[in-house]
């Protein structure tokens, strides 16, 4: 595949670029504007590969996007570029509207113009995969119900609403203009290279620095946790073998309450890294006032992608969280500059993407 990945310097995007570029048969072009969460350090292991190229550009710059598509003769676009942090969307929703809605519209317009100019056989092979979130489905009651591809959209936060809008735009471009689109919606991702304001890296890094571990409300909100490399493998599978016009939900069948995620991290750290002065890392847990519109539960049914494309996650939550903790402990070179430059660890980032 000759793949353009938008947002490839972000958490999921960089995992996808690393995976794709490891295959010499792929050509990988990473288009990213390098906002606060974009980090080229996450791509050091592939930056010198001959089948990889980074382009600093904004998805709203249709002319630049079109030029890159033509220069690289792209046949697959995987669209991940987005503002993705719920707390930030509550504080400042305009940036989410600009990137997730306006940006996706302009990106689609550039891709459509490029696709229309391709020869018929190339148009037939072309794919546009839009990567979204389970948060578009809204608040799921506690119980046995799971989000499926047919679940109605009911977003609760500005972040989720703007992602829902982008999903609708992509599907409309497929229906109206014939662009071969696919949509994926994933559960909470975690793993190496995740921006330090998100729940799991925040807890790991605050714990090793003996700082409070903030948890919203009673910590009873439930999320399904998917290891990022498993998600990247799924995206490659859908991009190469998915059916245009279909959507695919990615989940790990690994639901956990937020408080249990935090306690799992603390207990693992207790086994491998003693706190200064002794005691358990769980003593650092601090319950704080819940955020507005905090959905109780997200849980995804991945049956379609399992049955149609034979995708399964390789990591359990226990194995994945152990790998993640060990990676953060061993890679201070990556996260320390971010904490010092962008993010002190005081801002809450608990419980979401």
mmCIF file of C-alpha atoms in Angstrom:
data_model
loop_
_atom_site.group_PDB
_atom_site.id
_atom_site.type_symbol
_atom_site.label_atom_id
_atom_site.label_comp_id
_atom_site.label_asym_id
_atom_site.label_seq_id
_atom_site.Cartn_x
_atom_site.Cartn_y
_atom_site.Cartn_z
ATOM 1 C CA UNK A 1 0.000 0.000 0.000
ATOM 2 C CA UNK A 2 0.971 3.629 -0.591
ATOM 3 C CA UNK A 3 -0.575 5.140 2.526
ATOM 4 C CA UNK A 4 -1.137 8.705 3.692
ATOM 5 C CA UNK A 5 -1.685 8.822 7.463
ATOM 6 C CA UNK A 6 -3.071 12.098 8.799
ATOM 7 C CA UNK A 7 -2.153 12.774 12.417
ATOM 8 C CA UNK A 8 0.692 10.286 12.253
ATOM 9 C CA UNK A 9 2.716 12.036 14.960
ATOM 10 C CA UNK A 10 0.003 11.454 17.559
ATOM 11 C CA UNK A 11 -0.380 8.477 19.843
ATOM 12 C CA UNK A 12 -2.389 6.077 17.650
ATOM 13 C CA UNK A 13 -1.073 7.581 14.417
ATOM 14 C CA UNK A 14 2.569 7.042 15.356
ATOM 15 C CA UNK A 15 1.852 3.431 16.343
ATOM 16 C CA UNK A 16 0.232 2.921 12.951
ATOM 17 C CA UNK A 17 3.128 4.561 11.081
ATOM 18 C CA UNK A 18 5.667 2.428 12.934
ATOM 19 C CA UNK A 19 3.716 -0.699 12.062
ATOM 20 C CA UNK A 20 3.189 0.156 8.398
ATOM 21 C CA UNK A 21 6.752 1.350 7.792
ATOM 22 C CA UNK A 22 8.118 -1.914 9.209
ATOM 23 C CA UNK A 23 6.831 -3.541 6.021
ATOM 24 C CA UNK A 24 9.155 -2.548 3.145
ATOM 25 C CA UNK A 25 6.342 -3.170 0.674
ATOM 26 C CA UNK A 26 4.430 -0.186 2.091
ATOM 27 C CA UNK A 27 5.123 3.490 1.382
ATOM 28 C CA UNK A 28 4.059 5.563 4.416
ATOM 29 C CA UNK A 29 3.508 9.324 4.319
ATOM 30 C CA UNK A 30 2.801 10.949 7.653
ATOM 31 C CA UNK A 31 0.971 14.290 7.400
ATOM 32 C CA UNK A 32 0.755 16.118 10.730
ATOM 33 C CA UNK A 33 0.617 19.769 11.813
ATOM 34 C CA UNK A 34 2.441 18.992 15.100
ATOM 35 C CA UNK A 35 0.032 20.463 17.612
ATOM 36 C CA UNK A 36 0.782 20.021 21.324
ATOM 37 C CA UNK A 37 0.149 16.254 21.224
ATOM 38 C CA UNK A 38 2.144 15.563 18.058
ATOM 39 C CA UNK A 39 5.658 14.350 18.721
ATOM 40 C CA UNK A 40 8.223 13.314 16.120
ATOM 41 C CA UNK A 41 10.242 11.628 18.861
ATOM 42 C CA UNK A 42 7.617 8.874 18.726
ATOM 43 C CA UNK A 43 8.782 8.107 15.192
ATOM 44 C CA UNK A 44 12.546 8.012 15.669
ATOM 45 C CA UNK A 45 12.780 4.306 14.918
ATOM 46 C CA UNK A 46 11.401 4.803 11.383
ATOM 47 C CA UNK A 47 12.432 8.370 10.512
ATOM 48 C CA UNK A 48 15.364 7.242 8.346
ATOM 49 C CA UNK A 49 13.554 4.469 6.510
ATOM 50 C CA UNK A 50 13.416 4.983 2.758
ATOM 51 C CA UNK A 51 9.729 3.992 2.687
ATOM 52 C CA UNK A 52 8.691 6.675 5.208
ATOM 53 C CA UNK A 53 8.204 10.433 4.796
ATOM 54 C CA UNK A 54 7.012 13.104 7.212
ATOM 55 C CA UNK A 55 5.166 16.172 5.910
ATOM 56 C CA UNK A 56 4.312 19.024 8.253
ATOM 57 C CA UNK A 57 0.924 20.247 7.050
ATOM 58 C CA UNK A 58 -2.570 21.013 8.303
ATOM 59 C CA UNK A 59 -5.510 18.925 7.068
ATOM 60 C CA UNK A 60 -7.365 22.216 6.491
ATOM 61 C CA UNK A 61 -4.810 23.150 3.810
ATOM 62 C CA UNK A 62 -6.492 21.436 0.884
ATOM 63 C CA UNK A 63 -3.949 22.572 -1.688
ATOM 64 C CA UNK A 64 -1.056 21.125 0.308
ATOM 65 C CA UNK A 65 -2.922 17.877 0.938
ATOM 66 C CA UNK A 66 -3.688 17.542 -2.764
ATOM 67 C CA UNK A 67 -0.067 18.117 -3.697
ATOM 68 C CA UNK A 68 1.150 15.415 -1.299
ATOM 69 C CA UNK A 69 -1.443 12.935 -2.562
ATOM 70 C CA UNK A 70 -0.278 13.494 -6.131
ATOM 71 C CA UNK A 71 3.453 13.493 -5.328
ATOM 72 C CA UNK A 72 3.191 10.193 -3.485
ATOM 73 C CA UNK A 73 0.630 8.502 -5.740
ATOM 74 C CA UNK A 74 -1.407 7.538 -2.662
ATOM 75 C CA UNK A 75 -3.923 4.681 -2.837
ATOM 76 C CA UNK A 76 -4.966 4.504 0.861
ATOM 77 C CA UNK A 77 -5.721 7.381 3.215
ATOM 78 C CA UNK A 78 -6.071 6.715 6.959
ATOM 79 C CA UNK A 79 -7.466 9.792 8.690
ATOM 80 C CA UNK A 80 -6.554 10.099 12.373
ATOM 81 C CA UNK A 81 -5.807 13.827 12.689
ATOM 82 C CA UNK A 82 -8.086 15.182 15.416
ATOM 83 C CA UNK A 83 -8.323 17.021 18.683
ATOM 84 C CA UNK A 84 -9.081 14.198 21.080
ATOM 85 C CA UNK A 85 -9.094 15.215 24.751
ATOM 86 C CA UNK A 86 -12.492 15.553 26.429
ATOM 87 C CA UNK A 87 -11.366 17.937 29.189
ATOM 88 C CA UNK A 88 -9.762 20.269 26.659
ATOM 89 C CA UNK A 89 -12.943 20.182 24.558
ATOM 90 C CA UNK A 90 -14.966 21.328 27.554
ATOM 91 C CA UNK A 91 -12.570 24.215 28.231
ATOM 92 C CA UNK A 92 -12.150 25.231 24.570
ATOM 93 C CA UNK A 93 -14.526 23.586 22.071
ATOM 94 C CA UNK A 94 -13.699 25.871 19.122
ATOM 95 C CA UNK A 95 -10.415 24.111 18.347
ATOM 96 C CA UNK A 96 -12.311 20.817 18.177
ATOM 97 C CA UNK A 97 -14.856 22.255 15.744
ATOM 98 C CA UNK A 98 -12.053 23.665 13.595
ATOM 99 C CA UNK A 99 -9.980 20.477 13.418
ATOM 100 C CA UNK A 100 -12.505 17.677 13.686
ATOM 101 C CA UNK A 101 -15.313 19.173 11.580
ATOM 102 C CA UNK A 102 -13.850 21.894 9.340
ATOM 103 C CA UNK A 103 -10.563 20.017 9.018
ATOM 104 C CA UNK A 104 -12.236 16.758 8.060
ATOM 105 C CA UNK A 105 -14.416 18.570 5.501
ATOM 106 C CA UNK A 106 -11.427 20.227 3.819
ATOM 107 C CA UNK A 107 -9.414 17.024 3.963
ATOM 108 C CA UNK A 108 -12.270 15.112 2.341
ATOM 109 C CA UNK A 109 -12.588 17.749 -0.372
ATOM 110 C CA UNK A 110 -8.899 17.431 -1.262
ATOM 111 C CA UNK A 111 -9.011 13.630 -1.236
ATOM 112 C CA UNK A 112 -12.168 13.560 -3.360
ATOM 113 C CA UNK A 113 -10.620 15.820 -6.016
ATOM 114 C CA UNK A 114 -7.538 13.576 -6.123
ATOM 115 C CA UNK A 115 -9.625 10.389 -6.274
ATOM 116 C CA UNK A 116 -11.808 11.681 -9.125
ATOM 117 C CA UNK A 117 -8.702 12.295 -11.254
ATOM 118 C CA UNK A 118 -7.405 8.734 -10.856
ATOM 119 C CA UNK A 119 -7.827 6.140 -13.626
ATOM 120 C CA UNK A 120 -10.844 3.876 -13.162
ATOM 121 C CA UNK A 121 -8.867 0.893 -11.868
ATOM 122 C CA UNK A 122 -7.074 3.081 -9.292
ATOM 123 C CA UNK A 123 -10.366 4.600 -8.140
ATOM 124 C CA UNK A 124 -11.680 1.089 -7.603
ATOM 125 C CA UNK A 125 -8.712 0.138 -5.399
ATOM 126 C CA UNK A 126 -8.584 3.416 -3.437
ATOM 127 C CA UNK A 127 -9.677 3.489 0.213
ATOM 128 C CA UNK A 128 -10.347 6.265 2.756
ATOM 129 C CA UNK A 129 -10.427 4.985 6.348
ATOM 130 C CA UNK A 130 -11.709 7.430 8.949
ATOM 131 C CA UNK A 131 -10.657 6.586 12.513
ATOM 132 C CA UNK A 132 -13.163 7.576 15.190
ATOM 133 C CA UNK A 133 -14.122 6.817 18.783
ATOM 134 C CA UNK A 134 -16.713 4.908 20.780
ATOM 135 C CA UNK A 135 -17.571 8.179 22.533
ATOM 136 C CA UNK A 136 -19.820 9.154 19.615
ATOM 137 C CA UNK A 137 -22.327 6.588 20.926
ATOM 138 C CA UNK A 138 -22.696 8.396 24.253
ATOM 139 C CA UNK A 139 -23.467 7.052 27.686
ATOM 140 C CA UNK A 140 -23.900 3.270 27.971
ATOM 141 C CA UNK A 141 -25.813 1.982 31.022
ATOM 142 C CA UNK A 142 -24.152 -0.522 33.325
ATOM 143 C CA UNK A 143 -25.071 -4.066 32.313
ATOM 144 C CA UNK A 144 -24.571 -6.413 29.375
ATOM 145 C CA UNK A 145 -25.331 -4.038 26.493
ATOM 146 C CA UNK A 146 -22.452 -3.192 24.105
ATOM 147 C CA UNK A 147 -21.947 -0.579 21.412
ATOM 148 C CA UNK A 148 -22.341 -2.062 17.936
ATOM 149 C CA UNK A 149 -21.962 -0.518 14.498
ATOM 150 C CA UNK A 150 -25.744 0.056 14.519
ATOM 151 C CA UNK A 151 -25.854 1.900 17.870
ATOM 152 C CA UNK A 152 -27.398 5.387 17.391
ATOM 153 C CA UNK A 153 -25.076 8.324 17.948
ATOM 154 C CA UNK A 154 -25.662 10.300 21.156
ATOM 155 C CA UNK A 155 -22.446 12.234 21.960
ATOM 156 C CA UNK A 156 -22.151 13.905 25.361
ATOM 157 C CA UNK A 157 -19.037 16.113 25.117
ATOM 158 C CA UNK A 158 -17.875 18.687 22.569
ATOM 159 C CA UNK A 159 -15.105 16.254 21.616
ATOM 160 C CA UNK A 160 -17.548 13.415 20.977
ATOM 161 C CA UNK A 161 -19.970 15.697 19.119
ATOM 162 C CA UNK A 162 -17.272 16.916 16.737
ATOM 163 C CA UNK A 163 -16.078 13.367 16.088
ATOM 164 C CA UNK A 164 -19.670 12.319 15.416
ATOM 165 C CA UNK A 165 -19.972 15.159 12.919
ATOM 166 C CA UNK A 166 -16.788 14.056 11.163
ATOM 167 C CA UNK A 167 -18.107 10.482 10.964
ATOM 168 C CA UNK A 168 -21.282 11.769 9.302
ATOM 169 C CA UNK A 169 -19.283 13.845 6.814
ATOM 170 C CA UNK A 170 -17.199 10.840 5.789
ATOM 171 C CA UNK A 171 -20.238 8.631 5.294
ATOM 172 C CA UNK A 172 -21.961 11.399 3.314
ATOM 173 C CA UNK A 173 -18.949 11.692 0.987
ATOM 174 C CA UNK A 174 -19.240 7.960 0.422
ATOM 175 C CA UNK A 175 -22.972 8.037 -0.281
ATOM 176 C CA UNK A 176 -23.065 11.252 -2.315
ATOM 177 C CA UNK A 177 -19.815 11.198 -4.248
ATOM 178 C CA UNK A 178 -18.940 7.489 -4.268
ATOM 179 C CA UNK A 179 -15.664 7.902 -2.384
ATOM 180 C CA UNK A 180 -14.713 4.413 -1.079
ATOM 181 C CA UNK A 181 -14.891 5.172 2.644
ATOM 182 C CA UNK A 182 -14.637 3.053 5.770
ATOM 183 C CA UNK A 183 -15.185 4.170 9.371
ATOM 184 C CA UNK A 184 -13.774 2.618 12.524
ATOM 185 C CA UNK A 185 -14.757 3.386 16.108
ATOM 186 C CA UNK A 186 -12.417 2.258 18.869
ATOM 187 C CA UNK A 187 -12.501 1.936 22.626
ATOM 188 C CA UNK A 188 -9.942 3.594 24.919
ATOM 189 C CA UNK A 189 -6.382 3.021 23.731
ATOM 190 C CA UNK A 190 -3.299 2.819 25.944
ATOM 191 C CA UNK A 191 0.356 1.913 25.537
ATOM 192 C CA UNK A 192 3.789 3.455 24.874
ATOM 193 C CA UNK A 193 4.095 7.023 23.543
ATOM 194 C CA UNK A 194 0.711 8.201 24.886
ATOM 195 C CA UNK A 195 0.576 11.900 25.775
ATOM 196 C CA UNK A 196 1.124 12.276 29.531
ATOM 197 C CA UNK A 197 -2.199 13.971 30.306
ATOM 198 C CA UNK A 198 -4.188 10.803 29.527
ATOM 199 C CA UNK A 199 -5.275 8.550 32.376
ATOM 200 C CA UNK A 200 -2.759 5.696 32.250
ATOM 201 C CA UNK A 201 0.461 7.658 31.604
ATOM 202 C CA UNK A 202 -0.690 10.368 34.016
ATOM 203 C CA UNK A 203 -1.108 7.826 36.801
ATOM 204 C CA UNK A 204 2.182 6.071 36.023
ATOM 205 C CA UNK A 205 4.221 9.277 35.937
ATOM 206 C CA UNK A 206 2.536 10.929 38.902
ATOM 207 C CA UNK A 207 3.002 7.739 40.909
ATOM 208 C CA UNK A 208 6.719 7.408 40.172
ATOM 209 C CA UNK A 209 7.112 11.078 41.130
ATOM 210 C CA UNK A 210 5.126 10.496 44.354
ATOM 211 C CA UNK A 211 2.411 12.947 43.328
ATOM 212 C CA UNK A 212 -1.380 12.709 43.839
ATOM 213 C CA UNK A 213 -3.299 10.414 41.492
ATOM 214 C CA UNK A 214 -6.551 12.297 40.713
ATOM 215 C CA UNK A 215 -9.647 10.213 39.957
ATOM 216 C CA UNK A 216 -12.981 11.763 38.996
ATOM 217 C CA UNK A 217 -16.010 11.234 41.231
ATOM 218 C CA UNK A 218 -15.999 7.779 42.784
ATOM 219 C CA UNK A 219 -13.914 6.273 39.974
ATOM 220 C CA UNK A 220 -16.795 4.063 38.906
ATOM 221 C CA UNK A 221 -16.889 5.098 35.242
ATOM 222 C CA UNK A 222 -16.177 2.053 33.062
ATOM 223 C CA UNK A 223 -14.103 1.900 29.883
ATOM 224 C CA UNK A 224 -13.011 -0.895 27.540
ATOM 225 C CA UNK A 225 -9.191 -0.762 27.175
ATOM 226 C CA UNK A 226 -7.416 -1.651 23.925
ATOM 227 C CA UNK A 227 -3.617 -1.833 23.569
ATOM 228 C CA UNK A 228 -2.550 0.623 20.877
ATOM 229 C CA UNK A 229 -0.491 -1.835 18.802
ATOM 230 C CA UNK A 230 -3.523 -4.124 18.552
ATOM 231 C CA UNK A 231 -5.564 -1.178 17.282
ATOM 232 C CA UNK A 232 -2.857 -0.317 14.723
ATOM 233 C CA UNK A 233 -2.937 -3.905 13.450
ATOM 234 C CA UNK A 234 -6.699 -3.633 13.118
ATOM 235 C CA UNK A 235 -6.496 -0.403 11.154
ATOM 236 C CA UNK A 236 -4.046 -1.963 8.706
ATOM 237 C CA UNK A 237 -6.438 -4.892 8.311
ATOM 238 C CA UNK A 238 -9.482 -2.709 7.673
ATOM 239 C CA UNK A 239 -7.579 -0.456 5.254
ATOM 240 C CA UNK A 240 -6.417 -3.437 3.209
ATOM 241 C CA UNK A 241 -9.384 -5.804 3.445
ATOM 242 C CA UNK A 242 -12.396 -3.869 4.763
ATOM 243 C CA UNK A 243 -15.519 -3.406 2.659
ATOM 244 C CA UNK A 244 -16.130 0.197 1.519
ATOM 245 C CA UNK A 245 -19.234 1.660 3.089
ATOM 246 C CA UNK A 246 -18.847 -0.490 6.224
ATOM 247 C CA UNK A 247 -17.927 0.570 9.711
ATOM 248 C CA UNK A 248 -15.938 -1.538 12.159
ATOM 249 C CA UNK A 249 -15.793 -1.295 15.945
ATOM 250 C CA UNK A 250 -12.544 -2.100 17.740
ATOM 251 C CA UNK A 251 -12.640 -3.203 21.357
ATOM 252 C CA UNK A 252 -10.755 -5.595 23.606
ATOM 253 C CA UNK A 253 -13.641 -6.959 25.714
ATOM 254 C CA UNK A 254 -11.626 -5.613 28.634
ATOM 255 C CA UNK A 255 -13.874 -3.371 30.706
ATOM 256 C CA UNK A 256 -12.458 -1.781 33.841
ATOM 257 C CA UNK A 257 -13.641 0.895 36.258
ATOM 258 C CA UNK A 258 -11.298 3.868 36.298
ATOM 259 C CA UNK A 259 -10.486 3.283 39.952
ATOM 260 C CA UNK A 260 -9.547 -0.327 39.178
ATOM 261 C CA UNK A 261 -7.238 0.782 36.357
ATOM 262 C CA UNK A 262 -5.494 3.137 38.764
ATOM 263 C CA UNK A 263 -5.219 0.470 41.456
ATOM 264 C CA UNK A 264 -3.809 -2.038 38.958
ATOM 265 C CA UNK A 265 -1.061 0.419 38.032
ATOM 266 C CA UNK A 266 -0.329 1.105 41.696
ATOM 267 C CA UNK A 267 -0.080 -2.571 42.581
ATOM 268 C CA UNK A 268 2.231 -3.267 39.666
ATOM 269 C CA UNK A 269 4.457 -0.372 40.689
ATOM 270 C CA UNK A 270 4.434 -1.608 44.295
ATOM 271 C CA UNK A 271 5.991 -4.865 43.061
ATOM 272 C CA UNK A 272 8.735 -3.308 40.955
ATOM 273 C CA UNK A 273 9.429 0.149 42.418
ATOM 274 C CA UNK A 274 9.261 1.016 46.108
ATOM 275 C CA UNK A 275 7.828 4.386 47.097
ATOM 276 C CA UNK A 276 10.179 6.802 48.865
ATOM 277 C CA UNK A 277 9.466 6.325 52.533
ATOM 278 C CA UNK A 278 7.534 3.100 51.944
ATOM 279 C CA UNK A 279 3.800 2.539 51.685
ATOM 280 C CA UNK A 280 1.655 1.670 48.689
ATOM 281 C CA UNK A 281 1.228 3.855 45.625
ATOM 282 C CA UNK A 282 -2.524 3.466 46.237
ATOM 283 C CA UNK A 283 -2.117 5.915 49.121
ATOM 284 C CA UNK A 284 -1.624 8.620 46.478
ATOM 285 C CA UNK A 285 -5.131 8.164 44.999
ATOM 286 C CA UNK A 286 -7.137 11.385 45.378
ATOM 287 C CA UNK A 287 -10.840 11.568 44.501
ATOM 288 C CA UNK A 288 -11.760 14.872 42.840
ATOM 289 C CA UNK A 289 -14.952 16.561 41.643
ATOM 290 C CA UNK A 290 -16.370 14.847 38.579
ATOM 291 C CA UNK A 291 -16.232 16.609 35.227
ATOM 292 C CA UNK A 292 -19.406 17.790 33.417
ATOM 293 C CA UNK A 293 -21.177 15.235 31.231
ATOM 294 C CA UNK A 294 -18.956 12.340 32.278
ATOM 295 C CA UNK A 295 -20.371 9.215 30.589
ATOM 296 C CA UNK A 296 -20.769 6.252 32.896
ATOM 297 C CA UNK A 297 -19.642 3.470 30.580
ATOM 298 C CA UNK A 298 -18.264 2.691 27.121
ATOM 299 C CA UNK A 299 -18.021 -0.903 25.935
ATOM 300 C CA UNK A 300 -17.556 -2.054 22.354
ATOM 301 C CA UNK A 301 -18.673 -5.218 20.586
ATOM 302 C CA UNK A 302 -15.903 -6.090 18.078
ATOM 303 C CA UNK A 303 -17.761 -9.090 16.620
ATOM 304 C CA UNK A 304 -17.919 -7.691 13.081
ATOM 305 C CA UNK A 305 -14.191 -7.114 12.693
ATOM 306 C CA UNK A 306 -13.508 -10.437 14.402
ATOM 307 C CA UNK A 307 -15.799 -12.449 12.126
ATOM 308 C CA UNK A 308 -15.313 -10.594 8.823
ATOM 309 C CA UNK A 309 -11.604 -9.759 9.019
ATOM 310 C CA UNK A 310 -10.315 -12.245 11.615
ATOM 311 C CA UNK A 311 -8.879 -9.514 13.854
ATOM 312 C CA UNK A 312 -8.209 -10.198 17.548
ATOM 313 C CA UNK A 313 -6.201 -8.222 20.127
ATOM 314 C CA UNK A 314 -3.014 -9.983 21.168
ATOM 315 C CA UNK A 315 -2.582 -8.199 24.497
ATOM 316 C CA UNK A 316 -4.730 -8.781 27.552
ATOM 317 C CA UNK A 317 -5.153 -5.804 29.846
ATOM 318 C CA UNK A 318 -2.764 -7.340 32.381
ATOM 319 C CA UNK A 319 -0.018 -7.977 29.826
ATOM 320 C CA UNK A 320 -0.567 -4.651 28.080
ATOM 321 C CA UNK A 321 -0.521 -2.570 31.250
ATOM 322 C CA UNK A 322 2.688 -4.288 32.391
ATOM 323 C CA UNK A 323 4.334 -3.491 29.030
ATOM 324 C CA UNK A 324 3.124 0.095 29.247
ATOM 325 C CA UNK A 325 4.394 0.705 32.781
ATOM 326 C CA UNK A 326 7.764 -0.801 31.953
ATOM 327 C CA UNK A 327 8.024 1.347 28.819
ATOM 328 C CA UNK A 328 7.383 4.596 30.702
ATOM 329 C CA UNK A 329 9.893 3.663 33.386
ATOM 330 C CA UNK A 330 12.538 2.933 30.737
ATOM 331 C CA UNK A 331 11.880 5.924 28.450
ATOM 332 C CA UNK A 332 12.136 9.069 30.478
ATOM 333 C CA UNK A 333 13.911 10.663 27.485
ATOM 334 C CA UNK A 334 10.549 10.691 25.691
ATOM 335 C CA UNK A 335 8.138 11.880 28.374
ATOM 336 C CA UNK A 336 10.301 14.163 30.525
ATOM 337 C CA UNK A 337 10.571 16.974 27.910
ATOM 338 C CA UNK A 338 6.786 16.861 27.383
ATOM 339 C CA UNK A 339 6.056 17.189 31.091
ATOM 340 C CA UNK A 340 8.499 20.045 31.402
ATOM 341 C CA UNK A 341 7.430 21.856 28.227
ATOM 342 C CA UNK A 342 3.705 21.233 27.791
ATOM 343 C CA UNK A 343 2.211 19.611 30.756
ATOM 344 C CA UNK A 344 3.009 19.607 34.461
ATOM 345 C CA UNK A 345 0.813 16.685 35.502
ATOM 346 C CA UNK A 346 -1.558 18.911 37.438
ATOM 347 C CA UNK A 347 -4.201 19.054 34.721
ATOM 348 C CA UNK A 348 -6.747 16.283 35.010
ATOM 349 C CA UNK A 349 -6.796 13.899 32.103
ATOM 350 C CA UNK A 350 -8.619 11.066 33.735
ATOM 351 C CA UNK A 351 -10.688 8.452 32.024
ATOM 352 C CA UNK A 352 -10.741 9.152 28.291
ATOM 353 C CA UNK A 353 -8.786 8.875 25.052
#
